Amino acid sequence: MKQLENSIWITMADIRQGGGCAWGLRAWFKHYGLSFNDFIQNGGIDSETVLITGDALAIRIVEFAKQRVQKR
């Protein structure tokens, strides 16, 4: 999985901070046709891929990740 230009790499830490949990993560990936195994192997997922889902929790998680990146 390759990170797109001008996007943010979403990690498990971002998902947890945004209110997501490992328990529901597998189901979320399956629901949107994304590979949970790729997410684990690559240590994250591109924010653009997450945003395309339109999922409210996903959008919130991307916002938390943006804040993390801006603090650097």
C-alpha atoms as one frame of an Amber mdcrd trajectory, in Angstrom:
protein
   0.000   0.000   0.000   1.494   3.318  -1.067   0.857   6.670   0.567  -0.586
   9.223  -1.812   0.959  12.673  -2.143  -0.526  15.266   0.266  -2.122  12.621
   2.421  -1.453  11.361   5.926  -0.547   7.862   7.020  -3.244   6.687   9.440
  -1.911   4.390  12.151  -3.494   2.234  14.826  -2.666   4.979  17.339  -4.702
   7.457  15.265  -7.618   5.032  15.135  -7.574   4.569  18.898  -7.336   8.305
  19.538 -10.279   8.924  17.214 -12.484   6.465  19.074 -11.938   3.350  17.003
 -11.043   0.018  18.529  -9.295  -3.119  17.356 -12.493  -5.104  17.983 -14.480
  -3.284  15.311 -11.597  -2.535  12.974 -11.684  -5.846  11.108 -15.411  -5.458
  10.451 -14.903  -1.861   9.290 -12.230  -2.886   6.789 -14.390  -5.733   5.509
 -17.453  -3.471   5.208 -15.559  -1.035   2.978 -13.720  -3.708   0.980 -10.321
  -2.801   2.392  -7.609  -5.207   3.502  -7.110  -5.368   7.253  -4.033  -7.538
   6.672  -2.460  -4.838   4.469  -3.183  -2.279   7.187  -1.369  -4.413   9.772
   1.543  -5.341   7.493   2.087  -1.746   6.376   1.548  -0.175   9.783  -1.292
   2.001   8.548  -3.441   3.182   5.674  -3.492   6.283   3.501  -5.894   8.996
   4.681  -7.354   9.461   1.195  -8.396   5.801   1.148 -10.063   6.243   4.532
 -11.835   9.463   3.544 -13.284   7.942   0.373 -15.473   5.734   2.581 -17.368
   8.805   3.820 -17.609   7.118   7.216 -18.061   9.655  10.052 -15.682   7.870
  12.432 -13.088   7.567   9.665 -13.297  11.303   8.991 -12.835  11.994  12.704
  -9.780   9.725  12.807  -8.225  11.543   9.842  -8.782  14.860  11.641  -6.920
  13.543  14.700  -4.088  12.361  12.440  -3.887  15.813  10.819  -3.530  17.371
  14.268  -0.740  14.899  15.085   1.154  15.817  11.923   0.713  19.573  12.492
   2.220  19.275  15.987   5.514  18.021  14.535
